[in-house]
CSV table of C-alpha atoms and ligand atoms in Angstrom, one decimal:
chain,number,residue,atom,x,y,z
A,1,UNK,CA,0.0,0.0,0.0
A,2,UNK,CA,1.4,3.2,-1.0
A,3,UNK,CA,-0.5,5.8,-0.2
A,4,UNK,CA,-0.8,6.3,3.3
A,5,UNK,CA,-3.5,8.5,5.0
A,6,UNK,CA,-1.2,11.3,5.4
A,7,UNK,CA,-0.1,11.5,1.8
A,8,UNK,CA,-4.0,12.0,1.0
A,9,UNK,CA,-4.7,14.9,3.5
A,10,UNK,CA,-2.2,16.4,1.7
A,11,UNK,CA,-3.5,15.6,-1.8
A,12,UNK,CA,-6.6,16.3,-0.6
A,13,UNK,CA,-5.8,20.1,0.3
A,14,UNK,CA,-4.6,20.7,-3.4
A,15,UNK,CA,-7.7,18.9,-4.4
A,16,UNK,CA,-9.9,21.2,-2.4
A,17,UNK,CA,-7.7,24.3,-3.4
A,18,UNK,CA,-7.9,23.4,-6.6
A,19,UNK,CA,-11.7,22.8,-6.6
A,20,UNK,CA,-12.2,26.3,-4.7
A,21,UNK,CA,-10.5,28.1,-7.9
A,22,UNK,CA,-12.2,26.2,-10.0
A,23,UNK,CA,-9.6,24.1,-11.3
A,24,UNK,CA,-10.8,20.5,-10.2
A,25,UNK,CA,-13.9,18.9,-11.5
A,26,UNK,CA,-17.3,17.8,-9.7
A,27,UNK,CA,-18.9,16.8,-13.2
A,28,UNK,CA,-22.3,15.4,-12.0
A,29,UNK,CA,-23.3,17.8,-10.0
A,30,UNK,CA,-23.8,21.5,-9.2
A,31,UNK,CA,-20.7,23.2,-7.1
A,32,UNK,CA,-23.6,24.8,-4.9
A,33,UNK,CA,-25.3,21.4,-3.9
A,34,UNK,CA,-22.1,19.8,-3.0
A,35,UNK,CA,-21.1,23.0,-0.9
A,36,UNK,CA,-24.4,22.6,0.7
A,37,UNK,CA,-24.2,18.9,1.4
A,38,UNK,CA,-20.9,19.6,3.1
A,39,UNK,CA,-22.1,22.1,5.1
A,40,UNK,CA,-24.9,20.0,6.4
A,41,UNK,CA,-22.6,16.8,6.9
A,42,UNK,CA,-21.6,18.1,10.0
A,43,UNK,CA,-24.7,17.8,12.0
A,44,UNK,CA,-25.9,14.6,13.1
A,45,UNK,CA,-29.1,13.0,12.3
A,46,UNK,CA,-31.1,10.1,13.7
A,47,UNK,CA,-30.3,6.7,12.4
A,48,UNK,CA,-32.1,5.1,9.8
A,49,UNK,CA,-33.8,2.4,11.8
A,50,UNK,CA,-33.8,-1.2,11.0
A,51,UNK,CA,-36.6,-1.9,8.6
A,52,UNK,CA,-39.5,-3.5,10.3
A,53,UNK,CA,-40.2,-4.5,6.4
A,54,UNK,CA,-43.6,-6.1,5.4
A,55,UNK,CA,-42.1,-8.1,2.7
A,56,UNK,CA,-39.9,-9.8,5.0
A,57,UNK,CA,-42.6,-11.9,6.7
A,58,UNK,CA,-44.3,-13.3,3.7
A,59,UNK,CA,-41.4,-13.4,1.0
A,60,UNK,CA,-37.5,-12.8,2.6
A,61,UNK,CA,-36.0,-10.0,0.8
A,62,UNK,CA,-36.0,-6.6,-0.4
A,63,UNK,CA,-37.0,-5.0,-3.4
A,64,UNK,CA,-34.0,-3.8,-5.0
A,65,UNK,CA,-32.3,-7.4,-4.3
A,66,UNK,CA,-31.9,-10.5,-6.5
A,67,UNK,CA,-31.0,-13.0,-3.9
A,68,UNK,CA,-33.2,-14.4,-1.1
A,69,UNK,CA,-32.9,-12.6,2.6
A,70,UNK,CA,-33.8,-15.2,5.0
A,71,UNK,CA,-34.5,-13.8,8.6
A,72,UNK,CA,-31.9,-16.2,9.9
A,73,UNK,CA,-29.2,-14.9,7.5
A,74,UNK,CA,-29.8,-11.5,7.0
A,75,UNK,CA,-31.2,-8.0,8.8
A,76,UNK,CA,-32.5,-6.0,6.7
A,77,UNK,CA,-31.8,-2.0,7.3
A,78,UNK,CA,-33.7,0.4,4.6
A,79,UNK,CA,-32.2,-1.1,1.0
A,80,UNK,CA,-29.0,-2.8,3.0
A,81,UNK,CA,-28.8,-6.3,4.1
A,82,UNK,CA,-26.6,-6.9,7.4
A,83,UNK,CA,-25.0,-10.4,7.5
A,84,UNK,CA,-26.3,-11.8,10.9
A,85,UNK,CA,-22.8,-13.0,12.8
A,86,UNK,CA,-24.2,-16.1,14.2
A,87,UNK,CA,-25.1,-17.4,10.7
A,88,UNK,CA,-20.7,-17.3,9.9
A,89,UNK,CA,-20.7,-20.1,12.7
A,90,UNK,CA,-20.2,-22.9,10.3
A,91,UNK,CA,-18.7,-21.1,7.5
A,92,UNK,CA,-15.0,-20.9,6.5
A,93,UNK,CA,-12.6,-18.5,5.9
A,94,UNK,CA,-14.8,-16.6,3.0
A,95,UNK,CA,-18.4,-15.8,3.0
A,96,UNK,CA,-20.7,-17.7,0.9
A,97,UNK,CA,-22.2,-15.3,-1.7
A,98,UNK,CA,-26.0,-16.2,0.0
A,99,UNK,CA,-24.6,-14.8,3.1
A,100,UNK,CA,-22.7,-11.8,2.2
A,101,UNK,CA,-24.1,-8.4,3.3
A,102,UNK,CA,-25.9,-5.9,0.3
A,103,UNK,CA,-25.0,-2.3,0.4
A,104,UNK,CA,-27.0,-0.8,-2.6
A,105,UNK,CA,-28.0,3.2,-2.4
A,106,UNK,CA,-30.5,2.3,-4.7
A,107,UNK,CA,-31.5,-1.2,-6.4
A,108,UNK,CA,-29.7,-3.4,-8.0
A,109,UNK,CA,-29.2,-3.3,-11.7
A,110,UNK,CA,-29.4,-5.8,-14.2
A,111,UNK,CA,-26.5,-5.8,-16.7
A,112,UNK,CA,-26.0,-8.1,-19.7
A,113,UNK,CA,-22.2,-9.3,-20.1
A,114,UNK,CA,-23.0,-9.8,-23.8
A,115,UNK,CA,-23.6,-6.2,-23.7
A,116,UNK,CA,-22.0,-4.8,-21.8
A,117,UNK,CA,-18.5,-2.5,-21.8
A,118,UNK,CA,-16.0,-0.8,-19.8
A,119,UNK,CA,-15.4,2.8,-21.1
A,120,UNK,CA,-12.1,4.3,-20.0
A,121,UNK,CA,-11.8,7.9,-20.9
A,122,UNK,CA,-10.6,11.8,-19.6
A,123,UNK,CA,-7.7,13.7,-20.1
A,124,UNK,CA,-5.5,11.5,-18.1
A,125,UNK,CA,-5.4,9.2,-21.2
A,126,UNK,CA,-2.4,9.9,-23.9
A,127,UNK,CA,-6.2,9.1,-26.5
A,128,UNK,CA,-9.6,8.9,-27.1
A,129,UNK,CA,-11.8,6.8,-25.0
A,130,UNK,CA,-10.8,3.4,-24.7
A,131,UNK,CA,-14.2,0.6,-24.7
A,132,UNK,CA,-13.3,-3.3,-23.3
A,133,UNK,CA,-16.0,-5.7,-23.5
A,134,UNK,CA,-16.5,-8.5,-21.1
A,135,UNK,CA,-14.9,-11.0,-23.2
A,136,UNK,CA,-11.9,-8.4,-23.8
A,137,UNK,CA,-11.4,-7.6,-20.3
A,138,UNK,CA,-11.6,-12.0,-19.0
A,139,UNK,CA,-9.0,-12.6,-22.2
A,140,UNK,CA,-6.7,-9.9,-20.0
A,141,UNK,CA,-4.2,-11.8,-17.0
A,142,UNK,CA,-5.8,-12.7,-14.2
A,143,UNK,CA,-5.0,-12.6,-10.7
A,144,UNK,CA,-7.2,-13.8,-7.8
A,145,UNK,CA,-6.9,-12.7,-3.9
A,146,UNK,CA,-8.9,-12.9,-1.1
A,147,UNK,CA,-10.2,-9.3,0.5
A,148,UNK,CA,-12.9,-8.3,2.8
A,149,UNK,CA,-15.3,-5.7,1.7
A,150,UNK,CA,-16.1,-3.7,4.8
A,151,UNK,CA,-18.8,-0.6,5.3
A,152,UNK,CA,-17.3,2.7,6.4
A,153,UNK,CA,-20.7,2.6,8.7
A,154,UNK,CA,-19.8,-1.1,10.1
A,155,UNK,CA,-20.6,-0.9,13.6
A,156,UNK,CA,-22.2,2.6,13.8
A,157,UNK,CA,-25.5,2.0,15.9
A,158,UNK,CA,-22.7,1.2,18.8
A,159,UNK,CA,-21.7,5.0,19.0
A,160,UNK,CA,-25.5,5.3,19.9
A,161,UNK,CA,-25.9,2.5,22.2
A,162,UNK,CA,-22.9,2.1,24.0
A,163,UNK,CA,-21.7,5.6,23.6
A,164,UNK,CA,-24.9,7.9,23.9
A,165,UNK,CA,-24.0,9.6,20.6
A,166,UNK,CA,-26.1,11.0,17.9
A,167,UNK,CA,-25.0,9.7,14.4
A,168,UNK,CA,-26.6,9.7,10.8
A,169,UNK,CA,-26.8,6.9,8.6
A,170,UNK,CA,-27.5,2.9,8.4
A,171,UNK,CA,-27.2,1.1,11.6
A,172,UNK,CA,-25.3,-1.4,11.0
A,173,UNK,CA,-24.1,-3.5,14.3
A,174,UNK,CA,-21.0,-5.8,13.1
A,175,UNK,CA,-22.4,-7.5,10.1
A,176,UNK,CA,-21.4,-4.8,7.0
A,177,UNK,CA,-18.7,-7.3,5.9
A,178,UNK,CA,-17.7,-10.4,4.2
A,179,UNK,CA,-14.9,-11.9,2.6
A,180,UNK,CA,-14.3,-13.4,-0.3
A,181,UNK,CA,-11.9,-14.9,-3.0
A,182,UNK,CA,-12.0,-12.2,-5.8
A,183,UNK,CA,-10.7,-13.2,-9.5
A,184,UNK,CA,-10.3,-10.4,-11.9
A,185,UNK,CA,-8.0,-8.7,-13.8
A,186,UNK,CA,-5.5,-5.5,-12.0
A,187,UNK,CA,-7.1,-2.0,-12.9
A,188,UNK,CA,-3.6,-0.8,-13.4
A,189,UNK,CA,-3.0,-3.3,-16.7
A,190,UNK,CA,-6.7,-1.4,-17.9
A,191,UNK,CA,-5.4,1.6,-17.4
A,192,UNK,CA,-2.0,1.0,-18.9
A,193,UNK,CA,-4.3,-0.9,-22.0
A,194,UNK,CA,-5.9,2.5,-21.9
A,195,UNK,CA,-3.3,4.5,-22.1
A,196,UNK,CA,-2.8,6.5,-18.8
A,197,UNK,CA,-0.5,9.3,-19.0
A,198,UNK,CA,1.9,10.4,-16.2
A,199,UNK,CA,0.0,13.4,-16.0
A,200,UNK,CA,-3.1,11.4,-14.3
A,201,UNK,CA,-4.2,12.6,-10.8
A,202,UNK,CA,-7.3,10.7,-10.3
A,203,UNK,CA,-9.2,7.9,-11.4
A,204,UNK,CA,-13.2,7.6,-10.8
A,205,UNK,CA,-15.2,4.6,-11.6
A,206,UNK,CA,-18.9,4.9,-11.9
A,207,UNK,CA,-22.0,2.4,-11.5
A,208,UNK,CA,-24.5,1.5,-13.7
A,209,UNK,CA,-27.2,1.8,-11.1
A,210,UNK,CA,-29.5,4.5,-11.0
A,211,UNK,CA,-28.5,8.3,-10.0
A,212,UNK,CA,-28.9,8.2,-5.9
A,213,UNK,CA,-31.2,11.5,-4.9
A,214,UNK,CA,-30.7,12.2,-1.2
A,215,UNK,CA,-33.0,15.0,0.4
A,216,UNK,CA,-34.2,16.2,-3.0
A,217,UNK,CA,-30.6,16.9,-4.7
A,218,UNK,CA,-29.7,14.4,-7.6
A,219,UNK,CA,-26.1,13.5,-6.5
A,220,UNK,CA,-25.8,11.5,-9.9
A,221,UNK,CA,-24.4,7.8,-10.2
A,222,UNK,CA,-22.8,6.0,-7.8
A,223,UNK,CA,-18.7,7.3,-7.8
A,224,UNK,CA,-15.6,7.9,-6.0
A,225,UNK,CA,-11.9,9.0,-7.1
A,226,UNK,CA,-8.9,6.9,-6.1
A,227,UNK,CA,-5.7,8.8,-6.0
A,228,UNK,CA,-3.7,7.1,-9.2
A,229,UNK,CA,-1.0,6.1,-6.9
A,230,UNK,CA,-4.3,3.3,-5.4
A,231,UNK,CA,-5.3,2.8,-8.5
A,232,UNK,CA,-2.3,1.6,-10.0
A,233,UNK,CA,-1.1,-0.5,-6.8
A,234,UNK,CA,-3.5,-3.3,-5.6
A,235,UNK,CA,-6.7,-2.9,-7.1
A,236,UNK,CA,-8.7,-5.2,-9.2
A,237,UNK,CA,-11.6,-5.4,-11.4
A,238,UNK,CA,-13.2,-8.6,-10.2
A,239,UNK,CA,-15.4,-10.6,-12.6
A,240,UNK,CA,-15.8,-13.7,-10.0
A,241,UNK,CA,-16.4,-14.1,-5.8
A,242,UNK,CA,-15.4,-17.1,-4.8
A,243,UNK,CA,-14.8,-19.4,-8.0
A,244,UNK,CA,-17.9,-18.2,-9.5
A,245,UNK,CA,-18.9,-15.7,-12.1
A,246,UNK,CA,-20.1,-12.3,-9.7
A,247,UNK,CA,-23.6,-12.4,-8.5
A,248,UNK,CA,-26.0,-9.6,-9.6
A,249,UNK,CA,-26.2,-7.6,-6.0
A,250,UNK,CA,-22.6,-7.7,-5.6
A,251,UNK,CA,-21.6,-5.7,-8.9
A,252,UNK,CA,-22.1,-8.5,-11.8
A,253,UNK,CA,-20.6,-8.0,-14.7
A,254,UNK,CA,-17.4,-6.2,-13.3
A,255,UNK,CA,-16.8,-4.4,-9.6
A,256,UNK,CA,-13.8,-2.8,-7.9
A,257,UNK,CA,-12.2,-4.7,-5.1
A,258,UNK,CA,-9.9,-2.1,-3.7
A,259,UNK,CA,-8.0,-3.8,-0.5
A,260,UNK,CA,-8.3,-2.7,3.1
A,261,UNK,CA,-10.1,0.5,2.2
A,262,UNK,CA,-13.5,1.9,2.5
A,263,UNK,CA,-16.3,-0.2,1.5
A,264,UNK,CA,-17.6,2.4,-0.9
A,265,UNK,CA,-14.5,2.6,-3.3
A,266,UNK,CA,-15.2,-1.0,-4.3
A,267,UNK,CA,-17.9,0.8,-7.5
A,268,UNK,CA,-20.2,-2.4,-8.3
A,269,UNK,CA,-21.6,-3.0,-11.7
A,270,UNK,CA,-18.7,-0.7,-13.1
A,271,UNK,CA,-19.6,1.0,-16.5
A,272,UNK,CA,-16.9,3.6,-17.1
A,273,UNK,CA,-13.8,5.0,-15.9
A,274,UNK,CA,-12.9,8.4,-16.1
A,275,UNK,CA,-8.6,9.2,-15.2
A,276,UNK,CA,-7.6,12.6,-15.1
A,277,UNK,CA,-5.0,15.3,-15.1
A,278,UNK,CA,-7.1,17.0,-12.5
A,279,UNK,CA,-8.4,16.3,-9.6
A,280,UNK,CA,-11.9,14.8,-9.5
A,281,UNK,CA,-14.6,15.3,-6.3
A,282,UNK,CA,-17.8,13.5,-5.7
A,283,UNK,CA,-20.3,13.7,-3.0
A,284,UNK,CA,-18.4,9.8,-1.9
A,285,UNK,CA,-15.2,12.3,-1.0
A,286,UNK,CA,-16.0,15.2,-0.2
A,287,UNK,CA,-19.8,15.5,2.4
A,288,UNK,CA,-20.0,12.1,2.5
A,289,UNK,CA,-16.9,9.2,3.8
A,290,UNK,CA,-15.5,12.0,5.7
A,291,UNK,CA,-15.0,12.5,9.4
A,292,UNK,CA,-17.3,15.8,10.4
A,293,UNK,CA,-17.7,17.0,13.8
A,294,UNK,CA,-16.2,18.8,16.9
A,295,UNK,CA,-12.8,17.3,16.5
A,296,UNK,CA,-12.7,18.2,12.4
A,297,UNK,CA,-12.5,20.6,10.0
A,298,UNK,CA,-15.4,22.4,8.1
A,299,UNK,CA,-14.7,20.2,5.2
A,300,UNK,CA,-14.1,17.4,7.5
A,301,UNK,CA,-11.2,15.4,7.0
A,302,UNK,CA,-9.3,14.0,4.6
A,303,UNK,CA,-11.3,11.4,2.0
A,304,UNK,CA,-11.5,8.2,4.3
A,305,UNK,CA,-9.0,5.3,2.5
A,306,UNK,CA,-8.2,2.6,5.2
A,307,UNK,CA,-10.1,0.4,7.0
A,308,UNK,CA,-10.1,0.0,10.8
A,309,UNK,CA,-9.9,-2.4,13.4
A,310,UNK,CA,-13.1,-4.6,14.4
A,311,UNK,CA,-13.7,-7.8,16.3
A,312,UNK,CA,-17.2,-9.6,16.3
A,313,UNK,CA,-18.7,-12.5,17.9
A,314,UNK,CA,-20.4,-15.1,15.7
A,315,UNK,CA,-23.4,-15.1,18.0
A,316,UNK,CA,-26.9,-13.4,18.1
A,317,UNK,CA,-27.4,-10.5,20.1
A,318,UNK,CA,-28.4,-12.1,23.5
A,319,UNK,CA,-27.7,-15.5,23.0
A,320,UNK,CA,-28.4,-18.1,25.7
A,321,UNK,CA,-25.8,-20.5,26.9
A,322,UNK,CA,-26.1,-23.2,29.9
A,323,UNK,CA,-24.7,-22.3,33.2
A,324,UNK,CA,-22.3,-25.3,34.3
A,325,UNK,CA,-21.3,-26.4,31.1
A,326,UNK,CA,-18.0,-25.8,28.6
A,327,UNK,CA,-19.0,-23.7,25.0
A,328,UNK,CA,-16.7,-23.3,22.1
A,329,UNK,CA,-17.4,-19.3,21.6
A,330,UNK,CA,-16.0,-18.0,18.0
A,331,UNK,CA,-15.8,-15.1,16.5
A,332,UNK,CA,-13.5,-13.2,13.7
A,333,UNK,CA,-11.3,-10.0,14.0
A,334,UNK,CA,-9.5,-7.8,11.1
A,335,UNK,CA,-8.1,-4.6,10.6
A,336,UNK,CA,-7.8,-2.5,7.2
A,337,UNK,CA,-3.5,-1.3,8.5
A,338,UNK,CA,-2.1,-4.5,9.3
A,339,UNK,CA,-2.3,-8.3,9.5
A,340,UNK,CA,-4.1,-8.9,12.7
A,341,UNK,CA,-1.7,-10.1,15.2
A,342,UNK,CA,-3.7,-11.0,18.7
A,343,UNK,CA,-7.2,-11.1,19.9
A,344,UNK,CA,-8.3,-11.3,23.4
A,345,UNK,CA,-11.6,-12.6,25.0
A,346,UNK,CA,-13.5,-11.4,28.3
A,347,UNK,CA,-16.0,-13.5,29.6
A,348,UNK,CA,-16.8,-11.0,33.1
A,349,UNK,CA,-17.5,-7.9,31.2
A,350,UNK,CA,-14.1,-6.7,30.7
A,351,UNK,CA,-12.6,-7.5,33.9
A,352,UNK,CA,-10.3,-10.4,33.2
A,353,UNK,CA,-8.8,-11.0,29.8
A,354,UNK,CA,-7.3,-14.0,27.9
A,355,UNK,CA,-6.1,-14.7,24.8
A,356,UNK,CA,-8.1,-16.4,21.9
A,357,UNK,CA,-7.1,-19.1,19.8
A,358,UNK,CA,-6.0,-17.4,16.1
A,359,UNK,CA,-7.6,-20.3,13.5
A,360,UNK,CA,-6.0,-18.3,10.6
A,361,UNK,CA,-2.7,-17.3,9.3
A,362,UNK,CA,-3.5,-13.5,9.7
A,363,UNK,CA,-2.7,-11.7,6.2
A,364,UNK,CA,-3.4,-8.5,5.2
A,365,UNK,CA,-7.4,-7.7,3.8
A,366,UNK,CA,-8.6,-10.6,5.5
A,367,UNK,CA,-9.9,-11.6,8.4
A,368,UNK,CA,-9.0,-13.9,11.0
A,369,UNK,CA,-11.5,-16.5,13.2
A,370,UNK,CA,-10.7,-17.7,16.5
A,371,UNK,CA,-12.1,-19.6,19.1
A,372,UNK,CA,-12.2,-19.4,23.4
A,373,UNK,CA,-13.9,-21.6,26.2
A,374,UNK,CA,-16.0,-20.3,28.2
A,375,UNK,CA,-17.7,-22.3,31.1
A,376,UNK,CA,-20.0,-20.1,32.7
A,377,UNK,CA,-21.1,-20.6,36.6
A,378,UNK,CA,-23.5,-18.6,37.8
A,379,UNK,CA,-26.9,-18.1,35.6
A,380,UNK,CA,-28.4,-14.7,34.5
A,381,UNK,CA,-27.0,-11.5,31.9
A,382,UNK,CA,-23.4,-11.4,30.9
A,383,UNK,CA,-21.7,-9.4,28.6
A,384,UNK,CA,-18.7,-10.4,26.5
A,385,UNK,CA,-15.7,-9.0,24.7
A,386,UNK,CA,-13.3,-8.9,22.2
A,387,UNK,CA,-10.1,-7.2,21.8
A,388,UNK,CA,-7.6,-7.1,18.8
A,389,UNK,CA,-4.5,-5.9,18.5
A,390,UNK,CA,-2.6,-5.6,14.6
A,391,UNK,CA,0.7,-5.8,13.9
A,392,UNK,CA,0.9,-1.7,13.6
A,393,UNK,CA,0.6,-2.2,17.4
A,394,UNK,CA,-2.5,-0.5,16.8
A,395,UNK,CA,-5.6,-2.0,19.9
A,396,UNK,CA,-9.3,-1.7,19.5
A,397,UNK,CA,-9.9,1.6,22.3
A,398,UNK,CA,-12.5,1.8,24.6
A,399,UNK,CA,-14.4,4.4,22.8
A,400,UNK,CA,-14.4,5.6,19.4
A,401,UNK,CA,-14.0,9.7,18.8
A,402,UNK,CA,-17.4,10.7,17.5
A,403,UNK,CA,-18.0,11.6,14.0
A,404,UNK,CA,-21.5,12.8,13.1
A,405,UNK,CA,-21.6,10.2,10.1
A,406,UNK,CA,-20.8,7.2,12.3
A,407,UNK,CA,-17.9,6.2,10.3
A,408,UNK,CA,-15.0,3.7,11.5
A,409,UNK,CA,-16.0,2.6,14.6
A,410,UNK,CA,-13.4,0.5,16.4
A,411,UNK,CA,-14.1,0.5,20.2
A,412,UNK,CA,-14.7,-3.1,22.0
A,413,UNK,CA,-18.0,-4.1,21.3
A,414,UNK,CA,-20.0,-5.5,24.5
A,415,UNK,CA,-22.0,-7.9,23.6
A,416,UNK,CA,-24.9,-9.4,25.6
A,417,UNK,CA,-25.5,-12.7,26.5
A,418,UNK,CA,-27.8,-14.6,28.9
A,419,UNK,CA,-26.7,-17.5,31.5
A,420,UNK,CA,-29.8,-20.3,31.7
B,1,MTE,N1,-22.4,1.2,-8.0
B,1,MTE,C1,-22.4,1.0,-6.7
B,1,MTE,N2,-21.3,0.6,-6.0
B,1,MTE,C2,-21.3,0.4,-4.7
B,1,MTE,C3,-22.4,0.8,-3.9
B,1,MTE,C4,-23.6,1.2,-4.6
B,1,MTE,O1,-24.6,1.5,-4.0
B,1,MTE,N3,-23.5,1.3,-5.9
B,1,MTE,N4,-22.3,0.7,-2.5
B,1,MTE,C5,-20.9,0.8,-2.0
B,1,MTE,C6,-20.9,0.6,-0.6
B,1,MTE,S1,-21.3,1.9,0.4
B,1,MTE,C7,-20.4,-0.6,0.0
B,1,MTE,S2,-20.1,-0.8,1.6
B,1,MTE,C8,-20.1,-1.8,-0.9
B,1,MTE,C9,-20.9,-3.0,-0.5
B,1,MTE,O2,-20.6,-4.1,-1.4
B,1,MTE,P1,-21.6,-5.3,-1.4
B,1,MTE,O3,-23.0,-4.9,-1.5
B,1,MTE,O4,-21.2,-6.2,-2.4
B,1,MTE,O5,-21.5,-6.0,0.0
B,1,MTE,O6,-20.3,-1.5,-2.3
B,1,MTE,C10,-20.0,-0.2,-2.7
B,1,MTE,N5,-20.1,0.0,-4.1
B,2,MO,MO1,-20.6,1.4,2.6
């Protein structure tokens, strides 16, 4: 990874000084709206509660969804669908496509491989627009690697509930991720193909889903710039999950899979690619996957890239275990900085600690599982926890810093459990 956060605060000021004279792009929509947008993304508003949806009970699933959202898999939050932790239990390293949470602003589109085509174009190209077709861009080298895709908003209902804070957006508990084996072909051999010139700043793919309209302003289709130095390091664009071609709600025909970062940069159902010499803004970077509040600037801070540090376990909220008898408890930890290097367990509410079993060889973008005992004594509520550490050194804290948008959450999560 080359571009650390620091670098981008820094390319993020030109970007912004750039923008302010008028020399950076926000093609899409109006300068006004997105001023406006970033001016309002620093109050809090109430979260978007889970929905108590109709449909569920007759037929499980949402609208805008292709695959089946069975109560026992899935919680179902507005158009998102929140993997339930319990139901990883007796899954493996990667999560089954059936079981892998939806994140769609909108619905999700149906796109024809046969006729469908990347369009790379801007004047970060040496050309014209450069088109690959489906069967163009599968003929290219492949690689495959295994990467979570991870929610900025993973965890955010906790800075409510265990932090009394007020925060805007999905509320997701644990379950925004999944991980998975993605096979595809590196963005930076497209781009290359295309014909990227060294002048190229930034690169910003776009979905083929419908235009997302927030609060009454049309803030166009789904996109967010990469700095070119991310774009040309370890991202892909994946055309399979897990051996098999990419299901429709998770970007089918082609999606981004960009490692350890932000769940948003991975653009699903990818229909062109615009690189330029100048630097590009979006409502994804600029009022929206930024940190606002207190503790930040106007602007907020500096387009969120990295992933943070989680552990959950894979149990239901308030699960029920018998008092005088040994339980296997298991659960999964990963950070988006570095490989995750420790996890330890509480049992007494965060009294005592011990160290988990690691399952995994920890690597980078993925996660880990891991397993403790627990023979509980005395019967009624308990609460337990889990603690990683990364090899940065970097621990999950106490308490998050509050951001009004309820992004990267990475305190210890206490989570309930009853003694019968
Ligand atoms: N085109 C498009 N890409 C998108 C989105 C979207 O709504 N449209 N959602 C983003 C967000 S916020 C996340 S967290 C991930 C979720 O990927 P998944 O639905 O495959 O789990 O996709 C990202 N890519
Ligand atoms: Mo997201």
């Amino acid at each position: 990874m080359t571009s650390a956060p620091r670098s981008e605060a820094a390319y993020d000021r030109l970007r912004l000084r750039q923008w302010t004279r008028g020399d950076a792009a926000s093609a899409g929509i109006d300068r006004r709206d997105l001023l406006k947008l970033v001016a309002a993304a620093s109050v809090a508003a109430p979260l978007v509660p889970a929905a108590a949806s109709p449909a569920s009970a007759s037929q499980p699933g949402l609208p805008g969804v292709v695959k089946p959202l069975p109560p026992e898999l899935f919680t179902l939050r507005g158009t998102n669908a929140e993997t339930n932790f319990a139901a990883l239990r007796d899954t493996g390293l990667l999560t089954p496509a059936d079981r892998f949470f939806v994140r769609n602003h909108t619905t999700t589109p149906s796109v024809d491989p046969a006729r469908w085509t990347l369009t790379v174009w801007g004047s970060g190209l040496h050309g014209g627009p450069v088109d690959f077709s489906y069967d163009a861009l599968r003929a290219l080298p492949s690689v495959t690697r295994t990467a979570f895709i991870e929610c900025a908003g993973n965890g955010r209902s906790y800075f409510t509930s265990q932090q009394d804070q007020q925060v805007s957006g999905t509320a997701w508990t644990l379950g925004a991720i999944g991980t998975a084996r993605w096979r595809g072909v590196r963005l930076a051999e497209v781009l290359r193909r295309a014909g990227i010139d060294r002048h190229a700043v930034d690169v910003l793919p776009r979905g083929l889903d419908a235009e997302v309209v927030s609060d009454g302003t049309n803030l166009g289709r789904v996109r967010r710039p990469l700095p070119v130095s991310k774009a040309m390091d370890d991202v892909l664009l994946a055309y399979e999950m897990n051996g098999e071609p990419l299901p429709p709600d998770h970007g089918a025909p082609v999606r981004l899979i960009v490692p350890s970062w932000v769940g948003i940069a991975n653009i699903k159902w990818v229909g062109d690619i615009e690189v330029s010499a100048q630097p590009l803004l979006s409502p994804w970077n600029t009022s929206l996957y930024r940190l606002f509040g207190p503790g930040y600037p106007a602007e907020g801070s500096a387009p969120l890239t990295g992933q943070t540090l989680k552990s959950a376990f894979e149990l239901a909220p308030g699960a029920s275990f018998a008092a005088g008898r040994r339980h296997l408890i298991t659960g999964r930890s990963w950070s988006g900085g570095a490989p995750v290097r420790s996890v330890d367990v509480s049992t007494d509410g965060g009294v005592r600690w011990r160290p988990a079993r690691l399952r995994d060889e920890p690597r980078t973008g993925s996660w880990v599982r891991w397993t403790a005992d627990w023979s509980p004594r005395r019967t009624g509520p308990g609460v337990l926890l889990a603690r990683a550490t990364d090899r940065s050194g970097r621990v999950q804290p106490a308490v998050t810093a509050h951001n009004t948008q309820g992004y990267l959450f990475d305190a210890v999560v206490r989570h309930a459990v009853n003694v019968v």
